Amino acid sequence: GESVGLHLPTLSVQEGDNSIINCAYSNSASDYFIWYKQESGKGPQFIIDIRSNMDKRQGQRVTVLLNKTVKHLSLQIAATQPGDSAVYFCAEINNAGNMLTFGGGTRLMVKP
Amino acid sequence: DAGVIQSPRHEVTEMGQEVTLRCKPISGHDYLFWYRQTMMRGLELLIYFNNNVPIDDSGMPEDRFSAKMPNASFSTLKIQPSEPRDSAVYFCASSRDRGRQPQHFGDGTRLSIL
């Protein structure tokens, strides 16, 4: 197997605490963003999306914030649970349907 | 609702052999995408289809790779002959529309070429 690869930043939180995962993008024209969760051995799972005409969107226990001024996205997970442990990554899907991921993601580890 | 279904989940074979990966997209989704994920490169788009027609295959690494979509509910990705550097996790995803829509992924095929 490969021993060198994308270095994933890791966020370690205590069960029950809130988690905040950040993502920076580069294209100011980007207007649709998605957060995915990828557990070990599984495919990326859609969590929540946001369009550029919004700066906040809420789902069940998750909130995505979009700051277009500084080209920054964040995913907030409330009351983090062990089942939230996974790699989280953000992506843009443009009008042509091309998905661009930003970095390799962030590994969230939840301590019981 | 059934999600994207891929088979096999794992494939181990010797170099030079033909490998066929299979995908059933979500019913009603008109777009189907094949991705490859490795530690080195992350997630890479290989090819995508719209209404069973290949639209963009610029991500296909070389002629050893081919993909087909004979109908709306089935697609294959074939590697012939396979090489060790093809070892990766291959994902299939589908979406209802092309732009500004979430792509829904299957659980992938972990391919190991010895």
Short mmCIF file of N, CA and C in Angstrom, two decimals, chain B:
data_model
loop_
_atom_site.label_atom_id
_atom_site.label_comp_id
_atom_site.label_asym_id
_atom_site.label_seq_id
_atom_site.Cartn_x
_atom_site.Cartn_y
_atom_site.Cartn_z
N ASP B 1 -35.35 4.12 0.71
CA ASP B 1 -34.97 4.15 -0.70
C ASP B 1 -33.58 3.53 -0.86
N ALA B 2 -33.40 2.73 -1.92
CA ALA B 2 -32.09 2.15 -2.15
C ALA B 2 -31.17 3.22 -2.65
N GLY B 3 -29.93 3.19 -2.16
CA GLY B 3 -28.94 4.13 -2.64
C GLY B 3 -28.23 3.56 -3.85
N VAL B 4 -27.07 4.13 -4.16
CA VAL B 4 -26.26 3.61 -5.26
C VAL B 4 -25.64 2.28 -4.80
N ILE B 5 -25.76 1.28 -5.65
CA ILE B 5 -25.28 -0.05 -5.29
C ILE B 5 -24.11 -0.43 -6.18
N GLN B 6 -23.02 -0.80 -5.55
CA GLN B 6 -21.83 -1.21 -6.29
C GLN B 6 -21.46 -2.64 -5.96
N SER B 7 -20.90 -3.32 -6.95
CA SER B 7 -20.38 -4.66 -6.72
C SER B 7 -19.18 -4.91 -7.62
N PRO B 8 -18.23 -5.75 -7.18
CA PRO B 8 -18.15 -6.30 -5.83
C PRO B 8 -17.68 -5.25 -4.83
N ARG B 9 -17.73 -5.54 -3.56
CA ARG B 9 -17.22 -4.60 -2.56
C ARG B 9 -15.69 -4.67 -2.50
N HIS B 10 -15.17 -5.85 -2.73
CA HIS B 10 -13.72 -6.04 -2.73
C HIS B 10 -13.35 -6.92 -3.91
N GLU B 11 -12.19 -6.60 -4.52
CA GLU B 11 -11.70 -7.42 -5.62
C GLU B 11 -10.18 -7.48 -5.50
N VAL B 12 -9.68 -8.69 -5.46
CA VAL B 12 -8.23 -8.90 -5.44
C VAL B 12 -7.91 -9.79 -6.63
N THR B 13 -7.01 -9.32 -7.47
CA THR B 13 -6.67 -10.11 -8.65
C THR B 13 -5.23 -9.85 -9.04
N GLU B 14 -4.73 -10.68 -9.92
CA GLU B 14 -3.34 -10.54 -10.35
C GLU B 14 -3.24 -9.60 -11.55
N MET B 15 -2.12 -8.94 -11.64
CA MET B 15 -1.93 -8.01 -12.74
C MET B 15 -2.09 -8.73 -14.07
N GLY B 16 -2.64 -8.00 -15.03
CA GLY B 16 -2.88 -8.59 -16.33
C GLY B 16 -4.29 -9.10 -16.51
N GLN B 17 -4.99 -9.32 -15.39
CA GLN B 17 -6.36 -9.82 -15.47
C GLN B 17 -7.33 -8.68 -15.77
N GLU B 18 -8.46 -9.06 -16.33
CA GLU B 18 -9.52 -8.09 -16.58
C GLU B 18 -10.35 -7.93 -15.32
N VAL B 19 -10.71 -6.69 -15.02
CA VAL B 19 -11.52 -6.38 -13.84
C VAL B 19 -12.77 -5.64 -14.30
N THR B 20 -13.90 -6.04 -13.81
CA THR B 20 -15.16 -5.34 -14.13
C THR B 20 -15.86 -4.93 -12.85
N LEU B 21 -16.10 -3.64 -12.73
CA LEU B 21 -16.80 -3.08 -11.58
C LEU B 21 -18.21 -2.68 -12.03
N ARG B 22 -19.16 -2.87 -11.14
CA ARG B 22 -20.56 -2.66 -11.52
C ARG B 22 -21.23 -1.63 -10.63
N CYS B 23 -22.22 -0.95 -11.21
CA CYS B 23 -22.91 0.10 -10.46
C CYS B 23 -24.37 0.17 -10.89
N LYS B 24 -25.24 0.29 -9.89
CA LYS B 24 -26.66 0.56 -10.12
C LYS B 24 -26.96 1.91 -9.50
N PRO B 25 -27.28 2.92 -10.31
CA PRO B 25 -27.55 4.25 -9.74
C PRO B 25 -28.92 4.30 -9.07
N ILE B 26 -29.17 5.41 -8.41
CA ILE B 26 -30.48 5.63 -7.81
C ILE B 26 -31.50 5.84 -8.93
N SER B 27 -32.63 5.19 -8.81
CA SER B 27 -33.68 5.29 -9.82
C SER B 27 -34.11 6.74 -9.99
N GLY B 28 -34.17 7.17 -11.25
CA GLY B 28 -34.60 8.54 -11.53
C GLY B 28 -33.45 9.52 -11.67
N HIS B 29 -32.26 9.09 -11.33
CA HIS B 29 -31.09 9.95 -11.50
C HIS B 29 -30.57 9.82 -12.93
N ASP B 30 -30.38 10.97 -13.57
CA ASP B 30 -29.97 10.97 -14.97
C ASP B 30 -28.46 11.01 -15.17
N TYR B 31 -27.73 11.30 -14.09
CA TYR B 31 -26.28 11.43 -14.20
C TYR B 31 -25.60 10.35 -13.38
N LEU B 32 -24.56 9.76 -13.96
CA LEU B 32 -23.79 8.74 -13.26
C LEU B 32 -22.31 9.07 -13.41
N PHE B 33 -21.61 8.99 -12.30
CA PHE B 33 -20.19 9.36 -12.24
C PHE B 33 -19.38 8.18 -11.73
N TRP B 34 -18.20 8.00 -12.30
CA TRP B 34 -17.22 7.05 -11.76
C TRP B 34 -16.03 7.84 -11.22
N TYR B 35 -15.65 7.53 -9.97
CA TYR B 35 -14.51 8.19 -9.31
C TYR B 35 -13.53 7.11 -8.85
N ARG B 36 -12.30 7.57 -8.65
CA ARG B 36 -11.28 6.73 -8.04
C ARG B 36 -10.72 7.50 -6.84
N GLN B 37 -10.50 6.81 -5.74
CA GLN B 37 -9.97 7.46 -4.55
C GLN B 37 -8.71 6.74 -4.09
N THR B 38 -7.64 7.49 -3.94
CA THR B 38 -6.39 6.97 -3.40
C THR B 38 -5.88 7.91 -2.33
N MET B 39 -4.99 7.40 -1.49
CA MET B 39 -4.39 8.24 -0.46
C MET B 39 -3.59 9.37 -1.10
N MET B 40 -2.95 9.10 -2.22
CA MET B 40 -2.08 10.09 -2.85
C MET B 40 -2.87 11.22 -3.48
N ARG B 41 -3.94 10.87 -4.17
CA ARG B 41 -4.62 11.87 -5.00
C ARG B 41 -6.02 12.25 -4.52
N GLY B 42 -6.51 11.55 -3.51
CA GLY B 42 -7.87 11.83 -3.07
C GLY B 42 -8.88 11.32 -4.08
N LEU B 43 -9.96 12.07 -4.27
CA LEU B 43 -11.06 11.66 -5.14
C LEU B 43 -10.85 12.24 -6.53
N GLU B 44 -10.82 11.38 -7.56
CA GLU B 44 -10.62 11.83 -8.93
C GLU B 44 -11.81 11.37 -9.79
N LEU B 45 -12.36 12.28 -10.57
CA LEU B 45 -13.43 11.92 -11.49
C LEU B 45 -12.83 11.23 -12.71
N LEU B 46 -13.38 10.07 -13.06
CA LEU B 46 -12.89 9.33 -14.23
C LEU B 46 -13.74 9.62 -15.45
N ILE B 47 -15.06 9.48 -15.30
CA ILE B 47 -15.98 9.63 -16.42
C ILE B 47 -17.36 9.89 -15.86
N TYR B 48 -18.22 10.58 -16.66
CA TYR B 48 -19.61 10.65 -16.26
C TYR B 48 -20.53 10.51 -17.46
N PHE B 49 -21.73 10.03 -17.17
CA PHE B 49 -22.76 9.77 -18.18
C PHE B 49 -23.98 10.64 -17.90
N ASN B 50 -24.66 11.00 -18.97
CA ASN B 50 -25.96 11.64 -18.86
C ASN B 50 -26.93 10.85 -19.73
N ASN B 51 -28.01 10.39 -19.12
CA ASN B 51 -28.98 9.58 -19.86
C ASN B 51 -28.29 8.47 -20.66
N ASN B 52 -27.38 7.79 -19.99
CA ASN B 52 -26.66 6.61 -20.51
C ASN B 52 -25.58 6.95 -21.53
N VAL B 53 -25.39 8.20 -21.85
CA VAL B 53 -24.40 8.59 -22.86
C VAL B 53 -23.16 9.14 -22.16
N PRO B 54 -21.95 8.64 -22.50
CA PRO B 54 -20.74 9.20 -21.89
C PRO B 54 -20.53 10.63 -22.35
N ILE B 55 -20.33 11.52 -21.39
CA ILE B 55 -20.21 12.94 -21.71
C ILE B 55 -18.75 13.40 -21.64
N ASP B 56 -18.08 13.02 -20.58
CA ASP B 56 -16.71 13.47 -20.38
C ASP B 56 -15.89 12.33 -19.81
N ASP B 57 -14.95 11.83 -20.60
CA ASP B 57 -14.09 10.74 -20.13
C ASP B 57 -12.64 11.21 -20.00
N SER B 58 -12.44 12.50 -19.88
CA SER B 58 -11.08 13.03 -19.84
C SER B 58 -10.30 12.59 -18.60
N GLY B 59 -11.00 12.11 -17.60
CA GLY B 59 -10.33 11.63 -16.40
C GLY B 59 -9.91 10.18 -16.45
N MET B 60 -10.30 9.48 -17.48
CA MET B 60 -9.91 8.06 -17.61
C MET B 60 -8.40 8.00 -17.84
N PRO B 61 -7.69 7.25 -17.01
CA PRO B 61 -6.23 7.30 -17.04
C PRO B 61 -5.62 6.90 -18.38
N GLU B 62 -6.11 5.87 -18.98
CA GLU B 62 -5.52 5.39 -20.23
C GLU B 62 -6.49 4.41 -20.87
N ASP B 63 -6.07 3.93 -22.04
CA ASP B 63 -6.97 3.09 -22.83
C ASP B 63 -7.32 1.78 -22.15
N ARG B 64 -6.61 1.44 -21.12
CA ARG B 64 -6.93 0.20 -20.42
C ARG B 64 -8.27 0.30 -19.68
N PHE B 65 -8.71 1.53 -19.49
CA PHE B 65 -9.96 1.78 -18.77
C PHE B 65 -11.08 2.04 -19.77
N SER B 66 -12.23 1.43 -19.54
CA SER B 66 -13.40 1.72 -20.36
C SER B 66 -14.63 1.65 -19.49
N ALA B 67 -15.66 2.39 -19.86
CA ALA B 67 -16.90 2.39 -19.09
C ALA B 67 -18.08 2.36 -20.05
N LYS B 68 -19.14 1.69 -19.62
CA LYS B 68 -20.35 1.60 -20.41
C LYS B 68 -21.56 1.82 -19.52
N MET B 69 -22.64 2.23 -20.15
CA MET B 69 -23.91 2.34 -19.43
C MET B 69 -25.00 1.88 -20.40
N PRO B 70 -25.25 0.58 -20.46
CA PRO B 70 -26.21 0.05 -21.43
C PRO B 70 -27.65 0.44 -21.18
N ASN B 71 -27.97 0.78 -19.93
CA ASN B 71 -29.32 1.25 -19.63
C ASN B 71 -29.28 2.14 -18.40
N ALA B 72 -30.42 2.69 -18.06
CA ALA B 72 -30.47 3.69 -16.98
C ALA B 72 -30.18 3.12 -15.61
N SER B 73 -30.16 1.81 -15.47
CA SER B 73 -30.00 1.24 -14.13
C SER B 73 -28.70 0.44 -13.98
N PHE B 74 -27.77 0.58 -14.93
CA PHE B 74 -26.59 -0.25 -14.83
C PHE B 74 -25.42 0.38 -15.57
N SER B 75 -24.25 0.35 -14.92
CA SER B 75 -23.03 0.82 -15.57
C SER B 75 -21.88 -0.07 -15.15
N THR B 76 -20.89 -0.19 -16.03
CA THR B 76 -19.69 -0.96 -15.71
C THR B 76 -18.46 -0.12 -15.98
N LEU B 77 -17.45 -0.37 -15.18
CA LEU B 77 -16.12 0.19 -15.40
C LEU B 77 -15.18 -1.00 -15.54
N LYS B 78 -14.47 -1.07 -16.65
CA LYS B 78 -13.63 -2.22 -16.93
C LYS B 78 -12.17 -1.78 -17.05
N ILE B 79 -11.29 -2.59 -16.50
CA ILE B 79 -9.86 -2.36 -16.62
C ILE B 79 -9.26 -3.62 -17.24
N GLN B 80 -8.62 -3.45 -18.37
CA GLN B 80 -8.03 -4.59 -19.06
C GLN B 80 -6.84 -4.13 -19.90
N PRO B 81 -5.64 -4.61 -19.62
CA PRO B 81 -5.25 -5.43 -18.47
C PRO B 81 -5.01 -4.59 -17.23
N SER B 82 -5.24 -5.17 -16.09
CA SER B 82 -5.04 -4.43 -14.84
C SER B 82 -3.57 -4.38 -14.45
N GLU B 83 -3.20 -3.32 -13.72
CA GLU B 83 -1.83 -3.15 -13.24
C GLU B 83 -1.87 -2.79 -11.74
N PRO B 84 -0.79 -3.05 -11.01
CA PRO B 84 -0.79 -2.75 -9.57
C PRO B 84 -1.13 -1.30 -9.25
N ARG B 85 -0.74 -0.36 -10.12
CA ARG B 85 -1.03 1.05 -9.85
C ARG B 85 -2.51 1.39 -9.99
N ASP B 86 -3.31 0.45 -10.46
CA ASP B 86 -4.75 0.67 -10.51
C ASP B 86 -5.42 0.41 -9.17
N SER B 87 -4.66 -0.11 -8.23
CA SER B 87 -5.22 -0.40 -6.91
C SER B 87 -5.74 0.89 -6.26
N ALA B 88 -6.99 0.86 -5.86
CA ALA B 88 -7.65 2.06 -5.33
C ALA B 88 -9.05 1.65 -4.90
N VAL B 89 -9.79 2.62 -4.38
CA VAL B 89 -11.22 2.41 -4.17
C VAL B 89 -11.94 3.16 -5.28
N TYR B 90 -12.82 2.45 -5.96
CA TYR B 90 -13.57 3.03 -7.07
C TYR B 90 -15.01 3.27 -6.62
N PHE B 91 -15.45 4.51 -6.79
CA PHE B 91 -16.80 4.88 -6.40
C PHE B 91 -17.65 5.22 -7.61
N CYS B 92 -18.90 4.87 -7.50
CA CYS B 92 -19.91 5.29 -8.45
C CYS B 92 -20.83 6.26 -7.72
N ALA B 93 -21.26 7.30 -8.39
CA ALA B 93 -22.19 8.26 -7.80
C ALA B 93 -23.25 8.61 -8.83
N SER B 94 -24.40 9.03 -8.35
CA SER B 94 -25.43 9.48 -9.29
C SER B 94 -26.07 10.74 -8.76
N SER B 95 -26.63 11.51 -9.68
CA SER B 95 -27.35 12.71 -9.27
C SER B 95 -28.53 12.92 -10.21
N ARG B 96 -29.50 13.67 -9.68
CA ARG B 96 -30.73 13.90 -10.44
C ARG B 96 -30.47 14.83 -11.62
N ASP B 97 -29.59 15.76 -11.39
CA ASP B 97 -29.28 16.74 -12.43
C ASP B 97 -27.78 16.94 -12.44
N ARG B 98 -27.31 17.77 -13.36
CA ARG B 98 -25.88 17.90 -13.51
C ARG B 98 -25.29 18.91 -12.54
N GLY B 99 -25.77 20.11 -12.60
CA GLY B 99 -25.17 21.16 -11.81
C GLY B 99 -25.93 21.42 -10.53
N ARG B 100 -25.23 21.84 -9.53
CA ARG B 100 -25.79 22.30 -8.27
C ARG B 100 -26.75 21.30 -7.65
N GLN B 101 -26.39 20.04 -7.74
CA GLN B 101 -27.16 18.98 -7.12
C GLN B 101 -26.19 18.04 -6.40
N PRO B 102 -26.59 17.53 -5.25
CA PRO B 102 -25.67 16.61 -4.57
C PRO B 102 -25.49 15.33 -5.37
N GLN B 103 -24.30 14.82 -5.37
CA GLN B 103 -24.02 13.51 -5.93
C GLN B 103 -24.06 12.50 -4.79
N HIS B 104 -24.76 11.40 -5.03
CA HIS B 104 -24.91 10.37 -4.01
C HIS B 104 -24.03 9.19 -4.37
N PHE B 105 -23.20 8.79 -3.44
CA PHE B 105 -22.18 7.78 -3.69
C PHE B 105 -22.58 6.40 -3.20
N GLY B 106 -22.05 5.39 -3.90
CA GLY B 106 -22.12 4.03 -3.39
C GLY B 106 -20.99 3.81 -2.39
N ASP B 107 -20.91 2.61 -1.87
CA ASP B 107 -19.88 2.30 -0.87
C ASP B 107 -18.56 1.86 -1.49
N GLY B 108 -18.48 1.84 -2.80
CA GLY B 108 -17.21 1.64 -3.47
C GLY B 108 -16.81 0.19 -3.65
N THR B 109 -15.85 0.00 -4.54
CA THR B 109 -15.18 -1.29 -4.72
C THR B 109 -13.72 -1.08 -4.39
N ARG B 110 -13.23 -1.83 -3.40
CA ARG B 110 -11.81 -1.74 -3.05
C ARG B 110 -11.06 -2.73 -3.93
N LEU B 111 -10.25 -2.21 -4.83
CA LEU B 111 -9.56 -3.04 -5.82
C LEU B 111 -8.08 -3.15 -5.48
N SER B 112 -7.61 -4.37 -5.41
CA SER B 112 -6.19 -4.62 -5.17
C SER B 112 -5.65 -5.46 -6.31
N ILE B 113 -4.65 -4.95 -7.00
CA ILE B 113 -4.02 -5.67 -8.10
C ILE B 113 -2.63 -6.10 -7.62
N LEU B 114 -2.43 -7.39 -7.61
CA LEU B 114 -1.17 -7.94 -7.07
C LEU B 114 -0.09 -8.09 -8.15
#
